Amino acid sequence: MYRKILIANWKMNGNSESLKSLADYYVNMLTGQQAEIVLCPAHPYFSLVNDIIKESNINLGAQNLSSFPKGSYTGEVSGEMLADIGCKYVIIGHSERRKFFNEQGEEIARKIDLAAQNNLIPVLCIGEELNKRQDGSYLNFIKEQIETSGILTQKNAVIAYEPVWSIGTGVIPKSDEIAEVVNMISTMSKAKILYGGSVGGENSRQIADINNLDGFLVGAASLRTEEFYAIYKNLLS
Ligand code: PGA
């Protein structure tokens, strides 16, 4: 694994045509890269993206996995299946899954465990809501999210600090606010640490300088080729 990591979370966006052209562009622009690049398309587009990236050192990631290992769970996709089709990473506990699908501690811990059992690298998302930032309880809250997830016992893991109030809003914490959380995570864990939440071409320059920060988890800007490329450049500069 390279030292720096850049993950594109395409969420439930795109179609065959647009995702093919994104993947083509990233393979052309980022081949020979000195960073771990991970593209996370929605499940129906895994094979399309995988075919494009397979000769490059860009990696495939999933946005979620089932908390069950296998069997009669209609609509679910298991860690074993993700590993089978060539996924290397899996995002777990994203705030949108916590909010819209009510994912919580125990279920997230089961997912981390199943990811590890299938040799997938878990990317655990943690982060506070705005009210916890305002009432000052955010550090304890984040600490508990990390401790209850089981990620601390995993050797190969990534933790993404994504303050809920910054995701998709264009609002970015100050660098020292991100640094405070990154610093706390680095004292708890040897996992790679990412920042996510409205990362763009401009703001990534300053955030990339934060001590102990290993990269970014990028949503909206990862669907815009030039902006994602600018983020990549800032991460490596
Ligand atoms: P955003 O999303 O970059 O669009 O804020 C980040 C994320 O949801 O991981």
Tab-separated table of C-alpha atoms and ligand atoms in Angstrom:
chain	number	residue	atom	x	y	z
A	1	MET	CA	0.000	0.000	0.000
A	2	TYR	CA	1.312	3.476	-0.833
A	3	ARG	CA	1.597	5.996	1.942
A	4	LYS	CA	-1.066	8.334	0.532
A	5	ILE	CA	-4.603	7.213	-0.298
A	6	LEU	CA	-7.229	8.893	-2.451
A	7	ILE	CA	-10.686	7.322	-2.549
A	8	ALA	CA	-13.455	8.297	-4.979
A	9	ASN	CA	-16.892	7.581	-3.544
A	10	TRP	CA	-19.224	7.870	-6.521
A	11	LYS	CA	-22.260	7.043	-4.368
A	12	MET	CA	-25.471	6.311	-6.341
A	13	ASN	CA	-24.380	8.432	-9.305
A	14	GLY	CA	-23.542	7.883	-12.950
A	15	ASN	CA	-24.371	5.420	-15.695
A	16	SER	CA	-22.390	3.125	-18.010
A	17	GLU	CA	-21.323	5.971	-20.236
A	18	SER	CA	-20.342	8.532	-17.604
A	19	LEU	CA	-18.589	6.056	-15.309
A	20	LYS	CA	-16.686	4.519	-18.197
A	21	SER	CA	-15.383	7.922	-19.186
A	22	LEU	CA	-14.445	8.773	-15.570
A	23	ALA	CA	-12.568	5.494	-15.146
A	24	ASP	CA	-10.840	5.937	-18.538
A	25	TYR	CA	-9.726	9.419	-17.561
A	26	TYR	CA	-8.386	8.331	-14.169
A	27	VAL	CA	-6.474	5.422	-15.692
A	28	ASN	CA	-4.895	7.805	-18.221
A	29	MET	CA	-4.111	10.588	-15.763
A	30	LEU	CA	-3.157	8.604	-12.689
A	31	THR	CA	-1.236	5.666	-14.085
A	32	GLY	CA	2.143	5.321	-12.436
A	33	GLN	CA	0.777	7.290	-9.506
A	34	GLN	CA	2.570	7.370	-6.196
A	35	ALA	CA	-0.659	7.061	-4.269
A	36	GLU	CA	-3.198	4.367	-3.605
A	37	ILE	CA	-6.157	5.371	-5.800
A	38	VAL	CA	-9.483	3.654	-5.115
A	39	LEU	CA	-12.630	3.980	-7.229
A	40	CYS	CA	-15.922	3.032	-5.571
A	41	PRO	CA	-18.747	2.697	-8.094
A	42	ALA	CA	-22.243	1.424	-7.314
A	43	HIS	CA	-22.456	-2.393	-7.497
A	44	PRO	CA	-23.879	-2.721	-11.055
A	45	TYR	CA	-20.799	-0.978	-12.463
A	46	PHE	CA	-18.091	-3.040	-10.754
A	47	SER	CA	-17.257	-5.120	-13.791
A	48	LEU	CA	-17.293	-2.140	-16.162
A	49	VAL	CA	-14.860	-0.227	-13.935
A	50	ASN	CA	-12.804	-3.293	-13.097
A	51	ASP	CA	-12.209	-4.045	-16.785
A	52	ILE	CA	-10.894	-0.518	-17.307
A	53	ILE	CA	-8.587	-0.389	-14.281
A	54	LYS	CA	-7.333	-3.976	-14.241
A	55	GLU	CA	-4.070	-3.260	-16.106
A	56	SER	CA	-3.361	-0.194	-13.957
A	57	ASN	CA	-2.567	0.030	-10.268
A	58	ILE	CA	-5.845	1.762	-9.512
A	59	ASN	CA	-7.972	-0.254	-7.079
A	60	LEU	CA	-11.621	-1.170	-6.873
A	61	GLY	CA	-13.590	-0.371	-3.715
A	62	ALA	CA	-17.172	-0.957	-2.592
A	63	GLN	CA	-19.420	1.528	-0.818
A	64	ASN	CA	-20.873	-1.062	1.535
A	65	LEU	CA	-21.069	-4.781	2.322
A	66	SER	CA	-23.616	-6.991	4.024
A	67	SER	CA	-23.353	-7.606	7.761
A	68	PHE	CA	-24.192	-11.261	7.015
A	69	PRO	CA	-21.647	-13.669	5.548
A	70	LYS	CA	-23.902	-15.398	2.983
A	71	GLY	CA	-27.323	-16.881	2.370
A	72	SER	CA	-30.935	-15.758	2.177
A	73	TYR	CA	-30.553	-11.997	2.501
A	74	THR	CA	-32.296	-10.617	-0.566
A	75	GLY	CA	-30.617	-7.586	-2.049
A	76	GLU	CA	-27.404	-7.902	-0.056
A	77	VAL	CA	-23.825	-8.234	-1.302
A	78	SER	CA	-21.339	-10.154	0.829
A	79	GLY	CA	-17.695	-9.463	1.596
A	80	GLU	CA	-16.841	-12.781	-0.001
A	81	MET	CA	-18.488	-11.667	-3.263
A	82	LEU	CA	-16.686	-8.329	-3.210
A	83	ALA	CA	-13.337	-10.039	-2.732
A	84	ASP	CA	-14.216	-12.545	-5.444
A	85	ILE	CA	-14.783	-9.874	-8.100
A	86	GLY	CA	-11.575	-8.030	-7.220
A	87	CYS	CA	-12.497	-5.371	-4.657
A	88	LYS	CA	-9.648	-4.401	-2.380
A	89	TYR	CA	-11.339	-1.799	-0.161
A	90	VAL	CA	-14.795	-1.376	1.335
A	91	ILE	CA	-16.307	1.752	2.876
A	92	ILE	CA	-18.102	0.966	6.139
A	93	GLY	CA	-20.346	3.134	8.317
A	94	HIS	CA	-20.604	6.084	5.959
A	95	SER	CA	-22.777	8.776	7.550
A	96	GLU	CA	-25.357	8.384	4.774
A	97	ARG	CA	-25.714	4.701	5.699
A	98	ARG	CA	-25.954	5.602	9.369
A	99	LYS	CA	-28.600	8.232	8.603
A	100	PHE	CA	-30.769	6.637	5.886
A	101	PHE	CA	-30.292	2.941	6.744
A	102	ASN	CA	-29.939	3.282	10.479
A	103	GLU	CA	-26.562	1.529	10.624
A	104	GLN	CA	-25.133	1.510	14.100
A	105	GLY	CA	-22.337	0.200	16.267
A	106	GLU	CA	-22.921	-3.549	16.349
A	107	GLU	CA	-23.829	-3.861	12.686
A	108	ILE	CA	-20.813	-1.763	11.708
A	109	ALA	CA	-18.574	-3.958	13.865
A	110	ARG	CA	-19.909	-7.078	12.093
A	111	LYS	CA	-19.139	-5.481	8.729
A	112	ILE	CA	-15.583	-4.606	9.779
A	113	ASP	CA	-15.086	-8.172	10.903
A	114	LEU	CA	-16.469	-9.644	7.652
A	115	ALA	CA	-14.344	-7.278	5.570
A	116	ALA	CA	-11.223	-8.452	7.401
A	117	GLN	CA	-12.204	-12.123	7.105
A	118	ASN	CA	-12.336	-11.641	3.336
A	119	ASN	CA	-9.088	-9.681	3.128
A	120	LEU	CA	-10.846	-6.462	2.229
A	121	ILE	CA	-9.382	-3.291	3.690
A	122	PRO	CA	-12.122	-1.582	5.717
A	123	VAL	CA	-12.491	2.190	5.369
A	124	LEU	CA	-14.386	3.124	8.523
A	125	CYS	CA	-16.161	6.489	8.343
A	126	ILE	CA	-16.616	8.378	11.578
A	127	GLY	CA	-17.570	11.948	12.385
A	128	GLU	CA	-19.825	14.124	14.463
A	129	GLU	CA	-23.083	15.945	13.730
A	130	LEU	CA	-23.015	19.720	14.038
A	131	ASN	CA	-24.666	19.746	17.493
A	132	LYS	CA	-21.850	17.599	18.913
A	133	ARG	CA	-19.256	19.948	17.439
A	134	GLN	CA	-21.094	22.880	19.026
A	135	ASP	CA	-21.594	21.384	22.480
A	136	GLY	CA	-17.958	20.216	22.605
A	137	SER	CA	-18.686	16.482	22.925
A	138	TYR	CA	-17.311	15.581	19.473
A	139	LEU	CA	-13.980	14.059	20.527
A	140	ASN	CA	-15.602	11.637	22.970
A	141	PHE	CA	-18.247	10.788	20.391
A	142	ILE	CA	-15.672	10.033	17.684
A	143	LYS	CA	-13.552	8.032	20.112
A	144	GLU	CA	-16.559	5.879	20.954
A	145	GLN	CA	-17.453	5.393	17.275
A	146	ILE	CA	-13.933	4.088	16.686
A	147	GLU	CA	-13.788	1.895	19.790
A	148	THR	CA	-17.141	0.201	19.191
A	149	SER	CA	-16.389	-0.535	15.521
A	150	GLY	CA	-13.709	-3.140	16.195
A	151	ILE	CA	-11.335	-1.398	13.788
A	152	LEU	CA	-8.629	-1.098	16.435
A	153	THR	CA	-7.914	-4.818	16.289
A	154	GLN	CA	-7.474	-4.816	12.490
A	155	LYS	CA	-3.950	-4.679	11.100
A	156	ASN	CA	-4.760	-3.227	7.707
A	157	ALA	CA	-7.334	-0.494	8.043
A	158	VAL	CA	-8.309	3.023	7.074
A	159	ILE	CA	-10.270	5.513	9.183
A	160	ALA	CA	-11.910	8.466	7.429
A	161	TYR	CA	-12.822	11.479	9.544
A	162	GLU	CA	-15.932	12.885	7.904
A	163	PRO	CA	-17.781	15.494	9.965
A	164	VAL	CA	-21.425	15.006	9.006
A	165	TRP	CA	-21.961	18.767	8.722
A	166	SER	CA	-19.280	18.984	6.044
A	167	ILE	CA	-20.406	16.161	3.729
A	168	GLY	CA	-21.895	17.562	0.544
A	169	THR	CA	-22.366	21.002	2.098
A	170	GLY	CA	-19.300	22.902	0.906
A	171	VAL	CA	-18.579	23.750	4.559
A	172	ILE	CA	-15.069	22.726	5.590
A	173	PRO	CA	-13.690	22.647	9.126
A	174	LYS	CA	-10.649	24.795	9.833
A	175	SER	CA	-7.356	22.961	9.390
A	176	ASP	CA	-6.673	22.987	13.129
A	177	GLU	CA	-10.104	21.447	13.772
A	178	ILE	CA	-9.294	18.593	11.373
A	179	ALA	CA	-5.790	18.297	12.839
A	180	GLU	CA	-7.181	17.911	16.364
A	181	VAL	CA	-9.280	14.893	15.357
A	182	VAL	CA	-6.555	13.379	13.139
A	183	ASN	CA	-4.157	13.700	16.040
A	184	MET	CA	-6.542	11.933	18.415
A	185	ILE	CA	-7.122	9.090	15.929
A	186	SER	CA	-3.374	8.669	15.413
A	187	THR	CA	-2.873	8.201	19.146
A	188	MET	CA	-5.536	5.463	19.177
A	189	SER	CA	-4.722	3.561	16.022
A	190	LYS	CA	-2.119	2.698	13.414
A	191	ALA	CA	-4.757	2.854	10.657
A	192	LYS	CA	-4.292	5.202	7.724
A	193	ILE	CA	-6.250	8.394	8.373
A	194	LEU	CA	-8.261	10.232	5.727
A	195	TYR	CA	-10.335	13.391	5.739
A	196	GLY	CA	-13.645	13.557	3.874
A	197	GLY	CA	-16.325	16.232	3.526
A	198	SER	CA	-16.529	18.764	0.666
A	199	VAL	CA	-12.922	18.161	-0.384
A	200	GLY	CA	-12.166	20.049	-3.599
A	201	GLY	CA	-9.312	21.200	-5.791
A	202	GLU	CA	-8.784	24.403	-3.828
A	203	ASN	CA	-9.245	23.441	-0.178
A	204	SER	CA	-7.296	20.178	-0.496
A	205	ARG	CA	-4.020	22.091	-0.774
A	206	GLN	CA	-4.098	23.262	2.816
A	207	ILE	CA	-5.709	20.158	4.301
A	208	ALA	CA	-3.117	17.903	2.638
A	209	ASP	CA	-0.423	19.481	4.845
A	210	ILE	CA	-2.003	18.288	8.109
A	211	ASN	CA	0.345	16.104	10.103
A	212	ASN	CA	-0.506	12.369	10.110
A	213	LEU	CA	-3.176	12.797	7.435
A	214	ASP	CA	-2.754	10.102	4.768
A	215	GLY	CA	-5.296	11.184	2.191
A	216	PHE	CA	-8.878	11.991	1.251
A	217	LEU	CA	-12.255	10.338	0.799
A	218	VAL	CA	-13.922	12.381	-1.926
A	219	GLY	CA	-17.591	12.403	-2.930
A	220	ALA	CA	-18.932	15.027	-5.356
A	221	ALA	CA	-15.537	16.240	-6.606
A	222	SER	CA	-14.567	12.694	-7.611
A	223	LEU	CA	-17.210	12.914	-10.361
A	224	ARG	CA	-15.392	15.938	-11.829
A	225	THR	CA	-12.207	14.781	-13.516
A	226	GLU	CA	-10.150	17.957	-13.358
A	227	GLU	CA	-11.030	18.663	-9.786
A	228	PHE	CA	-10.208	15.134	-8.676
A	229	TYR	CA	-6.898	15.388	-10.489
A	230	ALA	CA	-6.160	18.668	-8.681
A	231	ILE	CA	-6.891	16.953	-5.341
A	232	TYR	CA	-4.502	14.151	-6.280
A	233	LYS	CA	-1.777	16.677	-7.161
A	234	ASN	CA	-2.248	18.519	-3.871
A	235	LEU	CA	-2.113	15.290	-1.915
A	236	LEU	CA	1.232	14.374	-3.415
A	237	SER	CA	2.859	17.807	-3.433
B	1	PGA	P1	-18.465	15.064	-0.437
B	1	PGA	O1	-18.744	13.608	0.142
B	1	PGA	O2	-17.025	15.089	-0.878
B	1	PGA	O3	-19.425	15.218	-1.569
B	1	PGA	O4	-18.726	16.025	0.679
B	1	PGA	C1	-17.771	12.967	0.912
B	1	PGA	C2	-18.281	11.635	1.370
B	1	PGA	O5	-19.511	11.466	1.482
B	1	PGA	O6	-17.502	10.711	1.597
